[in-house]
Structure formats: structure tokens, C-alpha cells
Amino acid sequence: MSSLAQEESRSISENCTWGQRKRFADGKVTVPFARFLGYDRGPDGNLVLNEKEAVTVRRIYSFFLRGMTPYGITRQLTAEGVLSPGGKEKWNAGAVRSILTNEKNKGDALLQKSYTVDFLTKKKKVNEGEIPQYYVEGNHEAITQPEVFEMVQRELEQRQQRRGRHSGVHLFSGRIKCGVCGGWYGSKTWHSTDKYRRVIWQCNHKFEGNEKCSSPHFYDEEIEQLFVAAVNKLISQKDAIIGQFDLAPRTAFDTTALEAERDELQNLMLETSAMMQNSIYENAHVALDQAEYQKRYDALTARFDKAKERLEMVDAAIKDKQSRQATIDAYLETLKAQDTLVERFEPSLWCALLDFVTVYSKEDVRFTFKDGTEIKA
């Protein structure tokens, strides 16, 4: 009876799995609406924008681009009494990261992100290529613009690369570099307990060691004014900058050779894996010299591992080139859209255009933009 029940469970599971994957292949999107912020289930089962909840999603993207961390955003939303996707009063950083990386917020849908490994235990696993995935573009109305979504993905990646530099305390965190000692600027509070309280930015290594760093400190408004001056200089040069990129070939971002190498490595790994399986099968059915078998199998394993290691490097190089090209494209689009000089500090321009600031002295502050242009303000 137990065997029959297990076989019936397996059959039902396979039927359900087939039906679900058929829906994915047909481009039909399914999400857990009870815990999904920003969308409701429409009459046809597809995503329909919930404008009230979408405001919260847009705010999360805005908070992040202003420099806040997922943890900082959770504290902000919890303090304001905004309910989480699960309807709870307290948010967690995982929920914020999920919202920041969910492609459905830009109107697309990646299907079959995870799958059930065992029909008995119902254990799920993240799909890392074991089974097909399907990507549906323009499936539903977007909450945030695709450009904003891609900007957030690049910022997430850059923060990961500069681990330890980004505190999320402020928009300027991890962006101001000391030109004297090479350290990074951080925020400090003067007169924290009286009416003269001020927040300043100074080198984090200013008072370390026997000799203190000679770099100056700055107030928020000073950095903002300097940035406005630098951006206006950049805008005055924008035609030359855009023309330079339009004329120059994008060879630095070309991934054709890398993609060809990736395909070759994938084929090599498939062939090697098949040879390993054949070797195992032969050893199980034919009497072989075990020392000779082990030597041959180890050689195949080493070949597979070497190809896999190289494939990971190639994939990382392709991703890096694509990321850098996307960063430059977004930078140029923002620059093209800026028709007039800037009158006041705009956080969106700081995030979209600036790479970092280097402080040498009060009179020598240099802004390095994402295309490599350096402007002294």
C-alpha cells in the first residue's frame, strides 16, 4: 500500500510539474500574489499594477539610489509603519533585496527560477541551469523604468565589488577619496549634544598614526556646491564627450571572442562529462586494471575542472564588459538628456554620472565621472 501511494504521489507530481512547465514555455506568468508587493492578480491570472503598493516599491528603488543599504531601507519602512509584502509590520533586508532584484518590477518576467528536487520532501532548489528558464519581455505594466532597474543592478554589483567602502549612511558614503593618504572619507558629527551640531566629512585615517592626514573636511552643502560646479563644466563639454563615444568603436566592450570561447568550453565540458560517464560504465561492466582506470579517470576529471575554471573566468569577463557598457550607455543617456545647466544639487545626477571624488585640498577637489572624465571644481 505504501509503494502504491508513493507511486501515485510521484505520478501526480510529474503531471503537475509538466503542466507548470508547459505554462512557463507558453509565457504564462505565475507569482505568489499573497506575498507580492506592487501587483494584484488580474482576471486572466496575469499581473495587474497595484498603484498604492507600487509607491512603496518606487520609494525602495529611490532610497537605494540615494545611497541607503537594504538594511537601512528596512529600518526606514518599519519606522514609517509600512507593511511588508507578507503583511507584517517589521521588514527584513532579504525582502528589500528581493524587490530590488526582481525583474517583474520593470515589466518583464523570468520563469522557473527554482524547482522541486524531490516530490516526497517537496525540497526546492534555485535553478542554476539544471532545467530550462523562460524570459518574457513586456509582460505587464512596469512599476519602475527599465533604466532605473538596470541602474540599481549595477549599483548592487559595484557595492559588492567595493565591499567595506559603502556604509549606506549617506549618499556620499564610499564616494569621496582622500588624495593625500589614499583613504576614504566618512561622516563625523561635531557638537552632537548641543545646538551647534554639524555633520562633516573627513578622511577616516586623519588621526591614525603619528602624523595626521592633512586633507580638509567638508560640509554636505560644500560638496553639493562643488558637484554642481563640476557637472556644469561636464555639461558644457557634453557634445565633445558624446561625439567621442559615437565615433569610437566599442572594441573595449566587444564580447564576440569571449562568447565563442565560452561555447567551446561548454562543448568541451559536455564531451568530457560523457567520457567520464562512459568510463564509469565500462569499469562497472568490464574487468579493467584499476590503476590504469583511475589514471584515465583522474585525467578526465582534471580536464573537466580546468575547463570549468576557465569557463567561470570567461563568464565573469563577459559580465564585466556588459556591465561596463551598460554603465557607459546609461551615463551617456543621462548626459544627453541634460539640456540646461544645473542650478541645485540633484541626487539622481550624483548616482548616474559620478564615479568618485578625490580631495587633495580645499582648492583642489576633482570629480571623476563614469566615462573617466576628471574635472577640477
C-alpha positions as a LaTeX table, in Angstrom:
\begin{tabular}{lrrr}
\hline
Residue & $x$ (\AA) & $y$ (\AA) & $z$ (\AA) \\
\hline
Met1 & 0.00 & 0.00 & 0.00 \\
Ser2 & 2.87 & 2.36 & 0.80 \\
Ser3 & 4.51 & 1.62 & $-2.56$ \\
Leu4 & 1.24 & 2.28 & $-4.39$ \\
Ala5 & 0.71 & 5.55 & $-2.51$ \\
Gln6 & 4.27 & 6.67 & $-3.28$ \\
Glu7 & 3.88 & 5.84 & $-6.96$ \\
Glu8 & 0.60 & 7.76 & $-7.11$ \\
Ser9 & 2.26 & 10.75 & $-5.43$ \\
Arg10 & 5.10 & 10.60 & $-7.96$ \\
Ser11 & 2.66 & 10.44 & $-10.86$ \\
Ile12 & 0.64 & 13.42 & $-9.58$ \\
Ser13 & 3.84 & 15.40 & $-9.01$ \\
Glu14 & 5.09 & 14.71 & $-12.55$ \\
Asn15 & 1.74 & 15.76 & $-14.02$ \\
Cys16 & 1.72 & 18.99 & $-12.01$ \\
Thr17 & 5.34 & 19.68 & $-12.95$ \\
Trp18 & 4.63 & 19.09 & $-16.64$ \\
Gly19 & 1.62 & 21.42 & $-16.51$ \\
Gln20 & 3.56 & 24.16 & $-14.76$ \\
Arg21 & 6.50 & 23.94 & $-17.18$ \\
Lys22 & 4.09 & 23.97 & $-20.12$ \\
Arg23 & 2.65 & 27.23 & $-18.75$ \\
Phe24 & 6.16 & 28.65 & $-18.45$ \\
Ala25 & 7.02 & 27.61 & $-22.01$ \\
Asp26 & 3.83 & 29.37 & $-23.19$ \\
Gly27 & 4.96 & 32.54 & $-21.40$ \\
Lys28 & 2.22 & 32.47 & $-18.73$ \\
Val29 & 3.41 & 34.16 & $-15.54$ \\
Thr30 & 2.56 & 32.81 & $-12.09$ \\
Val31 & 3.58 & 34.51 & $-8.83$ \\
Pro32 & 2.57 & 34.15 & $-5.13$ \\
Phe33 & 0.27 & 37.19 & $-5.07$ \\
Ala34 & $-0.30$ & 36.94 & $-1.32$ \\
Arg35 & 3.33 & 37.95 & $-0.73$ \\
Phe36 & 3.98 & 40.05 & $-3.83$ \\
Leu37 & 4.20 & 43.82 & $-3.43$ \\
Gly38 & 3.04 & 46.10 & $-6.21$ \\
Tyr39 & 0.82 & 43.78 & $-8.24$ \\
Asp40 & $-2.54$ & 42.02 & $-7.95$ \\
Arg41 & $-3.91$ & 39.03 & $-9.86$ \\
Gly42 & $-5.85$ & 40.14 & $-12.93$ \\
Pro43 & $-8.93$ & 38.45 & $-14.45$ \\
Asp44 & $-6.67$ & 36.42 & $-16.75$ \\
Gly45 & $-4.30$ & 35.49 & $-13.92$ \\
Asn46 & $-1.62$ & 37.92 & $-15.07$ \\
Leu47 & $-0.04$ & 40.80 & $-13.10$ \\
Val48 & $-2.07$ & 43.99 & $-12.70$ \\
Leu49 & $-0.46$ & 47.09 & $-11.20$ \\
Asn50 & $-1.48$ & 47.99 & $-7.64$ \\
Glu51 & $-0.66$ & 51.71 & $-7.62$ \\
Lys52 & $-0.89$ & 52.08 & $-3.85$ \\
Glu53 & 1.71 & 49.34 & $-3.25$ \\
Ala54 & 3.76 & 50.43 & $-6.27$ \\
Val55 & 4.53 & 53.71 & $-4.46$ \\
Thr56 & 6.40 & 51.73 & $-1.80$ \\
Val57 & 8.37 & 49.79 & $-4.43$ \\
Arg58 & 9.40 & 53.03 & $-6.17$ \\
Arg59 & 10.46 & 54.51 & $-2.85$ \\
Ile60 & 12.66 & 51.47 & $-2.17$ \\
Tyr61 & 14.43 & 51.99 & $-5.50$ \\
Ser62 & 14.79 & 55.70 & $-4.78$ \\
Phe63 & 16.18 & 55.09 & $-1.27$ \\
Phe64 & 18.72 & 52.65 & $-2.66$ \\
Leu65 & 19.95 & 55.00 & $-5.39$ \\
Arg66 & 20.36 & 57.73 & $-2.77$ \\
Gly67 & 22.92 & 55.53 & $-1.05$ \\
Met68 & 20.89 & 53.62 & 1.55 \\
Thr69 & 21.56 & 49.93 & 2.18 \\
Pro70 & 18.78 & 47.28 & 2.19 \\
Tyr71 & 19.10 & 47.17 & 5.98 \\
Gly72 & 18.77 & 50.96 & 6.21 \\
Ile73 & 15.68 & 50.84 & 3.99 \\
Thr74 & 14.09 & 48.20 & 6.25 \\
Arg75 & 14.55 & 50.47 & 9.27 \\
Gln76 & 13.04 & 53.41 & 7.39 \\
Leu77 & 9.96 & 51.48 & 6.22 \\
Thr78 & 9.45 & 49.79 & 9.61 \\
Ala79 & 9.65 & 53.18 & 11.38 \\
Glu80 & 7.04 & 54.60 & 8.99 \\
Gly81 & 4.67 & 51.70 & 9.65 \\
Val82 & 4.65 & 50.47 & 6.03 \\
Leu83 & 3.58 & 46.82 & 5.83 \\
Ser84 & 5.95 & 44.26 & 4.29 \\
Pro85 & 4.96 & 42.06 & 1.29 \\
Gly86 & 3.82 & 39.43 & 3.82 \\
Gly87 & 1.66 & 41.99 & 5.62 \\
Lys88 & 3.96 & 42.26 & 8.64 \\
Glu89 & 4.93 & 45.45 & 10.44 \\
Lys90 & 8.63 & 44.60 & 10.53 \\
Trp91 & 10.62 & 44.43 & 7.30 \\
Asn92 & 13.76 & 42.38 & 6.68 \\
Ala93 & 16.70 & 43.10 & 4.38 \\
Gly94 & 16.01 & 39.96 & 2.32 \\
Ala95 & 12.60 & 41.29 & 1.27 \\
Val96 & 14.14 & 44.60 & 0.18 \\
Arg97 & 16.88 & 42.85 & $-1.84$ \\
Ser98 & 14.23 & 40.67 & $-3.49$ \\
Ile99 & 12.29 & 43.77 & $-4.57$ \\
Leu100 & 15.47 & 45.48 & $-5.85$ \\
Thr101 & 16.45 & 42.47 & $-7.99$ \\
Asn102 & 13.00 & 41.32 & $-9.18$ \\
Glu103 & 12.75 & 41.89 & $-12.94$ \\
Lys104 & 8.93 & 41.87 & $-12.71$ \\
Asn105 & 9.14 & 45.43 & $-11.35$ \\
Lys106 & 10.37 & 46.59 & $-14.79$ \\
Gly107 & 7.59 & 44.74 & $-16.64$ \\
Asp108 & 9.48 & 41.53 & $-17.53$ \\
Ala109 & 9.28 & 38.04 & $-16.05$ \\
Leu110 & 11.90 & 35.31 & $-15.61$ \\
Leu111 & 10.09 & 32.00 & $-15.21$ \\
Gln112 & 11.22 & 28.86 & $-13.38$ \\
Lys113 & 13.74 & 30.48 & $-11.04$ \\
Ser114 & 13.51 & 27.44 & $-8.76$ \\
Tyr115 & 12.23 & 23.89 & $-8.98$ \\
Thr116 & 11.23 & 20.96 & $-6.72$ \\
Val117 & 14.08 & 18.47 & $-6.34$ \\
Asp118 & 12.20 & 15.69 & $-4.50$ \\
Phe119 & 8.47 & 15.08 & $-4.87$ \\
Leu120 & 8.38 & 13.41 & $-1.44$ \\
Thr121 & 10.17 & 16.04 & 0.67 \\
Lys122 & 8.99 & 18.93 & $-1.59$ \\
Lys123 & 12.52 & 20.34 & $-1.27$ \\
Lys124 & 13.10 & 23.29 & $-3.61$ \\
Lys125 & 16.35 & 24.44 & $-5.21$ \\
Val126 & 17.41 & 27.59 & $-7.07$ \\
Asn127 & 17.57 & 26.82 & $-10.79$ \\
Glu128 & 21.21 & 27.15 & $-11.82$ \\
Gly129 & 20.74 & 25.78 & $-15.32$ \\
Glu130 & 19.58 & 22.27 & $-14.44$ \\
Ile131 & 16.23 & 22.87 & $-16.18$ \\
Pro132 & 15.13 & 25.46 & $-18.81$ \\
Gln133 & 14.21 & 29.02 & $-17.85$ \\
Tyr134 & 12.00 & 31.37 & $-19.86$ \\
Tyr135 & 12.23 & 35.17 & $-20.07$ \\
Val136 & 9.15 & 37.17 & $-21.07$ \\
Glu137 & 9.72 & 40.83 & $-22.00$ \\
Gly138 & 6.99 & 43.45 & $-21.62$ \\
Asn139 & 4.65 & 41.00 & $-19.94$ \\
His140 & 2.86 & 43.60 & $-17.81$ \\
Glu141 & 2.87 & 47.26 & $-16.79$ \\
Ala142 & 6.15 & 48.25 & $-15.14$ \\
Ile143 & 6.44 & 49.84 & $-11.70$ \\
Thr144 & 9.87 & 51.34 & $-12.37$ \\
Gln145 & 11.54 & 52.29 & $-15.63$ \\
Pro146 & 13.91 & 49.66 & $-17.09$ \\
Glu147 & 16.75 & 52.22 & $-16.99$ \\
Val148 & 16.25 & 52.72 & $-13.25$ \\
Phe149 & 16.11 & 48.96 & $-12.67$ \\
Glu150 & 19.38 & 48.41 & $-14.57$ \\
Met151 & 20.99 & 51.30 & $-12.67$ \\
Val152 & 20.08 & 49.58 & $-9.39$ \\
Gln153 & 21.56 & 46.26 & $-10.60$ \\
Arg154 & 24.83 & 47.99 & $-11.49$ \\
Glu155 & 24.91 & 49.78 & $-8.15$ \\
Leu156 & 24.36 & 46.45 & $-6.35$ \\
Glu157 & 27.26 & 44.93 & $-8.26$ \\
Gln158 & 29.54 & 47.92 & $-7.63$ \\
Arg159 & 28.78 & 47.89 & $-3.90$ \\
Gln160 & 29.67 & 44.21 & $-3.83$ \\
Gln161 & 33.00 & 44.96 & $-5.52$ \\
Arg162 & 33.84 & 47.81 & $-3.15$ \\
Arg163 & 32.88 & 45.86 & $-0.01$ \\
Gly164 & 33.75 & 47.86 & 3.11 \\
Arg165 & 33.56 & 51.22 & 1.33 \\
His166 & 29.78 & 51.58 & 1.30 \\
Ser167 & 28.14 & 52.16 & 4.65 \\
Gly168 & 24.76 & 53.31 & 3.36 \\
Val169 & 24.70 & 56.12 & 5.93 \\
His170 & 24.61 & 58.80 & 3.26 \\
Leu171 & 24.65 & 59.42 & $-0.48$ \\
Phe172 & 28.33 & 60.43 & $-0.22$ \\
Ser173 & 29.41 & 57.22 & 1.57 \\
Gly174 & 32.19 & 55.40 & $-0.27$ \\
Arg175 & 32.40 & 58.08 & $-2.98$ \\
Ile176 & 34.91 & 60.59 & $-1.55$ \\
Lys177 & 38.56 & 59.59 & $-1.69$ \\
Cys178 & 41.45 & 61.25 & 0.14 \\
Gly179 & 44.11 & 62.31 & $-2.35$ \\
Val180 & 46.71 & 62.74 & 0.41 \\
Cys181 & 46.78 & 59.27 & 2.03 \\
Gly182 & 44.55 & 57.27 & $-0.34$ \\
Gly183 & 41.89 & 56.51 & 2.30 \\
Trp184 & 38.17 & 57.16 & 2.09 \\
Tyr185 & 36.12 & 59.93 & 3.66 \\
Gly186 & 33.46 & 59.19 & 6.26 \\
Ser187 & 30.88 & 61.27 & 8.09 \\
Lys188 & 31.59 & 62.59 & 11.59 \\
Thr189 & 29.36 & 64.56 & 13.96 \\
Trp190 & 30.60 & 67.68 & 15.71 \\
His191 & 28.83 & 69.01 & 18.83 \\
Ser192 & 26.49 & 66.02 & 18.81 \\
Thr193 & 24.81 & 67.00 & 22.09 \\
Asp194 & 24.26 & 70.75 & 21.67 \\
Lys195 & 22.66 & 73.25 & 19.31 \\
Tyr196 & 25.83 & 73.59 & 17.23 \\
Arg197 & 25.57 & 70.02 & 15.97 \\
Arg198 & 27.06 & 69.62 & 12.47 \\
Val199 & 27.86 & 66.65 & 10.25 \\
Ile200 & 31.17 & 66.86 & 8.43 \\
Trp201 & 33.08 & 64.64 & 6.01 \\
Gln202 & 36.73 & 63.93 & 6.69 \\
Cys203 & 39.36 & 61.28 & 5.94 \\
Asn204 & 38.83 & 58.16 & 8.03 \\
His205 & 42.60 & 57.96 & 8.64 \\
Lys206 & 43.00 & 61.61 & 9.64 \\
Phe207 & 44.12 & 60.88 & 13.20 \\
Glu208 & 45.71 & 57.47 & 12.70 \\
Gly209 & 49.44 & 57.03 & 13.26 \\
Asn210 & 51.95 & 59.63 & 14.39 \\
Glu211 & 51.26 & 62.11 & 11.59 \\
Lys212 & 47.66 & 63.10 & 10.97 \\
Cys213 & 46.37 & 63.36 & 7.41 \\
Ser214 & 46.40 & 66.94 & 6.14 \\
Ser215 & 43.31 & 66.61 & 3.93 \\
Pro216 & 40.50 & 69.09 & 4.81 \\
His217 & 36.97 & 68.37 & 5.99 \\
Phe218 & 33.79 & 69.39 & 4.16 \\
Tyr219 & 30.15 & 70.07 & 4.98 \\
Asp220 & 27.36 & 68.50 & 2.92 \\
Glu221 & 26.47 & 71.78 & 1.25 \\
Glu222 & 30.11 & 72.36 & 0.22 \\
Ile223 & 30.30 & 69.00 & $-1.53$ \\
Glu224 & 26.94 & 69.65 & $-3.20$ \\
Gln225 & 28.06 & 73.06 & $-4.48$ \\
Leu226 & 31.32 & 71.64 & $-5.82$ \\
Phe227 & 29.44 & 68.83 & $-7.56$ \\
Val228 & 27.06 & 71.30 & $-9.22$ \\
Ala229 & 30.06 & 73.30 & $-10.49$ \\
Ala230 & 31.74 & 70.13 & $-11.83$ \\
Val231 & 28.55 & 68.88 & $-13.51$ \\
Asn232 & 28.03 & 72.20 & $-15.23$ \\
Lys233 & 31.58 & 72.00 & $-16.61$ \\
Leu234 & 30.79 & 68.47 & $-17.77$ \\
Ile235 & 27.56 & 69.59 & $-19.46$ \\
Ser236 & 29.44 & 72.34 & $-21.31$ \\
Gln237 & 31.66 & 69.59 & $-22.77$ \\
Lys238 & 28.90 & 67.06 & $-23.39$ \\
Asp239 & 28.81 & 67.37 & $-27.20$ \\
Ala240 & 32.52 & 66.54 & $-27.44$ \\
Ile241 & 32.19 & 63.66 & $-24.95$ \\
Ile242 & 29.15 & 62.14 & $-26.70$ \\
Gly243 & 30.74 & 62.61 & $-30.12$ \\
Gln244 & 33.89 & 60.87 & $-28.97$ \\
Phe245 & 31.91 & 57.79 & $-27.90$ \\
Asp246 & 29.73 & 57.85 & $-31.01$ \\
Leu247 & 32.76 & 57.86 & $-33.32$ \\
Ala248 & 34.98 & 55.47 & $-31.39$ \\
Pro249 & 34.42 & 51.73 & $-31.97$ \\
Arg250 & 33.19 & 49.83 & $-28.91$ \\
Thr251 & 36.03 & 47.30 & $-29.09$ \\
Ala252 & 36.60 & 47.52 & $-25.35$ \\
Phe253 & 33.11 & 46.12 & $-24.76$ \\
Asp254 & 33.09 & 43.53 & $-27.58$ \\
Thr255 & 32.37 & 40.04 & $-26.20$ \\
Thr256 & 32.31 & 38.10 & $-29.51$ \\
Ala257 & 35.62 & 36.30 & $-28.93$ \\
Leu258 & 34.76 & 35.56 & $-25.29$ \\
Glu259 & 31.34 & 34.18 & $-26.23$ \\
Ala260 & 32.94 & 31.91 & $-28.85$ \\
Glu261 & 35.41 & 30.65 & $-26.24$ \\
Arg262 & 32.54 & 30.10 & $-23.78$ \\
Asp263 & 30.72 & 27.91 & $-26.34$ \\
Glu264 & 33.88 & 25.89 & $-26.97$ \\
Leu265 & 34.44 & 25.37 & $-23.25$ \\
Gln266 & 30.83 & 24.29 & $-22.70$ \\
Asn267 & 31.12 & 21.75 & $-25.53$ \\
Leu268 & 34.41 & 20.51 & $-24.11$ \\
Met269 & 32.83 & 20.04 & $-20.67$ \\
Leu270 & 29.90 & 18.12 & $-22.19$ \\
Glu271 & 32.26 & 15.85 & $-24.14$ \\
Thr272 & 34.48 & 15.27 & $-21.10$ \\
Ser273 & 31.48 & 14.55 & $-18.89$ \\
Ala274 & 30.22 & 11.97 & $-21.41$ \\
Met275 & 33.66 & 10.34 & $-21.50$ \\
Met276 & 33.69 & 10.18 & $-17.69$ \\
Gln277 & 30.26 & 8.52 & $-17.65$ \\
Asn278 & 31.35 & 6.02 & $-20.30$ \\
Ser279 & 34.50 & 5.27 & $-18.33$ \\
Ile280 & 32.49 & 4.60 & $-15.17$ \\
Tyr281 & 30.04 & 2.38 & $-17.07$ \\
Glu282 & 32.87 & 0.41 & $-18.68$ \\
Asn283 & 34.60 & $-0.11$ & $-15.34$ \\
Ala284 & 31.35 & $-1.40$ & $-13.84$ \\
His285 & 30.78 & $-3.97$ & $-16.60$ \\
Val286 & 34.27 & $-4.97$ & $-17.75$ \\
Ala287 & 37.24 & $-6.19$ & $-15.73$ \\
Leu288 & 39.85 & $-3.43$ & $-16.03$ \\
Asp289 & 43.22 & $-2.68$ & $-14.50$ \\
Gln290 & 42.10 & $-0.36$ & $-11.67$ \\
Ala291 & 45.34 & 1.61 & $-11.58$ \\
Glu292 & 45.06 & 2.32 & $-15.31$ \\
Tyr293 & 41.34 & 3.14 & $-14.95$ \\
Gln294 & 41.98 & 5.55 & $-12.08$ \\
Lys295 & 44.75 & 7.29 & $-14.02$ \\
Arg296 & 42.47 & 7.78 & $-17.03$ \\
Tyr297 & 39.55 & 8.93 & $-14.88$ \\
Asp298 & 41.72 & 11.42 & $-12.94$ \\
Ala299 & 42.98 & 12.87 & $-16.23$ \\
Leu300 & 39.38 & 13.39 & $-17.41$ \\
Thr301 & 38.46 & 14.97 & $-14.08$ \\
Ala302 & 41.42 & 17.36 & $-14.27$ \\
Arg303 & 40.45 & 18.25 & $-17.84$ \\
Phe304 & 36.86 & 18.94 & $-16.79$ \\
Asp305 & 37.89 & 21.03 & $-13.76$ \\
Lys306 & 40.33 & 23.08 & $-15.85$ \\
Ala307 & 37.65 & 23.83 & $-18.45$ \\
Lys308 & 35.15 & 24.70 & $-15.71$ \\
Glu309 & 37.60 & 27.09 & $-14.03$ \\
Arg310 & 38.32 & 28.80 & $-17.34$ \\
Leu311 & 34.58 & 28.98 & $-18.14$ \\
Glu312 & 33.94 & 30.78 & $-14.86$ \\
Met313 & 36.66 & 33.30 & $-15.73$ \\
Val314 & 35.25 & 33.84 & $-19.23$ \\
Asp315 & 31.70 & 34.26 & $-17.87$ \\
Ala316 & 32.97 & 36.84 & $-15.37$ \\
Ala317 & 34.82 & 38.72 & $-18.15$ \\
Ile318 & 31.71 & 38.78 & $-20.34$ \\
Lys319 & 29.59 & 40.01 & $-17.45$ \\
Asp320 & 32.16 & 42.69 & $-16.61$ \\
Lys321 & 32.26 & 44.01 & $-20.19$ \\
Gln322 & 28.46 & 44.02 & $-20.44$ \\
Ser323 & 28.18 & 45.80 & $-17.09$ \\
Arg324 & 30.72 & 48.46 & $-18.09$ \\
Gln325 & 28.99 & 49.03 & $-21.42$ \\
Ala326 & 25.60 & 49.35 & $-19.70$ \\
Thr327 & 27.13 & 51.84 & $-17.23$ \\
Ile328 & 28.57 & 53.97 & $-20.05$ \\
Asp329 & 25.32 & 53.81 & $-22.06$ \\
Ala330 & 23.27 & 54.94 & $-19.05$ \\
Tyr331 & 25.82 & 57.69 & $-18.34$ \\
Leu332 & 25.63 & 58.99 & $-21.93$ \\
Glu333 & 21.81 & 58.87 & $-21.95$ \\
Thr334 & 21.69 & 60.92 & $-18.74$ \\
Leu335 & 24.21 & 63.41 & $-20.16$ \\
Lys336 & 22.26 & 63.73 & $-23.43$ \\
Ala337 & 19.04 & 64.43 & $-21.54$ \\
Gln338 & 20.65 & 67.31 & $-19.58$ \\
Asp339 & 19.88 & 70.28 & $-21.86$ \\
Thr340 & 20.41 & 73.05 & $-19.32$ \\
Leu341 & 22.92 & 73.83 & $-16.61$ \\
Val342 & 22.20 & 72.53 & $-13.12$ \\
Glu343 & 21.05 & 75.10 & $-10.55$ \\
Arg344 & 20.95 & 72.89 & $-7.47$ \\
Phe345 & 22.24 & 69.54 & $-6.28$ \\
Glu346 & 20.30 & 66.55 & $-7.66$ \\
Pro347 & 20.88 & 63.09 & $-6.08$ \\
Ser348 & 19.88 & 61.36 & $-9.33$ \\
Leu349 & 22.70 & 63.07 & $-11.23$ \\
Trp350 & 25.18 & 62.21 & $-8.48$ \\
Cys351 & 24.27 & 58.49 & $-8.82$ \\
Ala352 & 24.00 & 58.43 & $-12.62$ \\
Leu353 & 27.10 & 60.44 & $-13.56$ \\
Leu354 & 29.70 & 60.33 & $-10.80$ \\
Asp355 & 32.22 & 57.58 & $-10.12$ \\
Phe356 & 34.13 & 59.13 & $-7.21$ \\
Val357 & 35.60 & 62.36 & $-5.82$ \\
Thr358 & 39.26 & 62.89 & $-4.91$ \\
Val359 & 40.18 & 65.57 & $-2.35$ \\
Tyr360 & 43.72 & 66.97 & $-2.38$ \\
Ser361 & 42.97 & 70.28 & $-0.66$ \\
Lys362 & 40.17 & 72.80 & $-0.22$ \\
Glu363 & 41.16 & 74.37 & $-3.54$ \\
Asp364 & 41.79 & 71.07 & $-5.35$ \\
Val365 & 38.76 & 68.77 & $-5.44$ \\
Arg366 & 38.47 & 66.56 & $-8.54$ \\
Phe367 & 35.34 & 64.77 & $-9.71$ \\
Thr368 & 35.88 & 61.60 & $-11.77$ \\
Phe369 & 32.83 & 60.72 & $-13.85$ \\
Lys370 & 31.84 & 57.26 & $-15.12$ \\
Asp371 & 33.44 & 57.75 & $-18.54$ \\
Gly372 & 36.79 & 58.56 & $-16.90$ \\
Thr373 & 36.48 & 62.33 & $-17.36$ \\
Glu374 & 38.11 & 64.20 & $-14.45$ \\
Ile375 & 37.03 & 67.75 & $-13.66$ \\
Lys376 & 38.55 & 70.01 & $-11.06$ \\
Ala377 & 35.97 & 72.07 & $-9.20$ \\
\hline
\end{tabular}
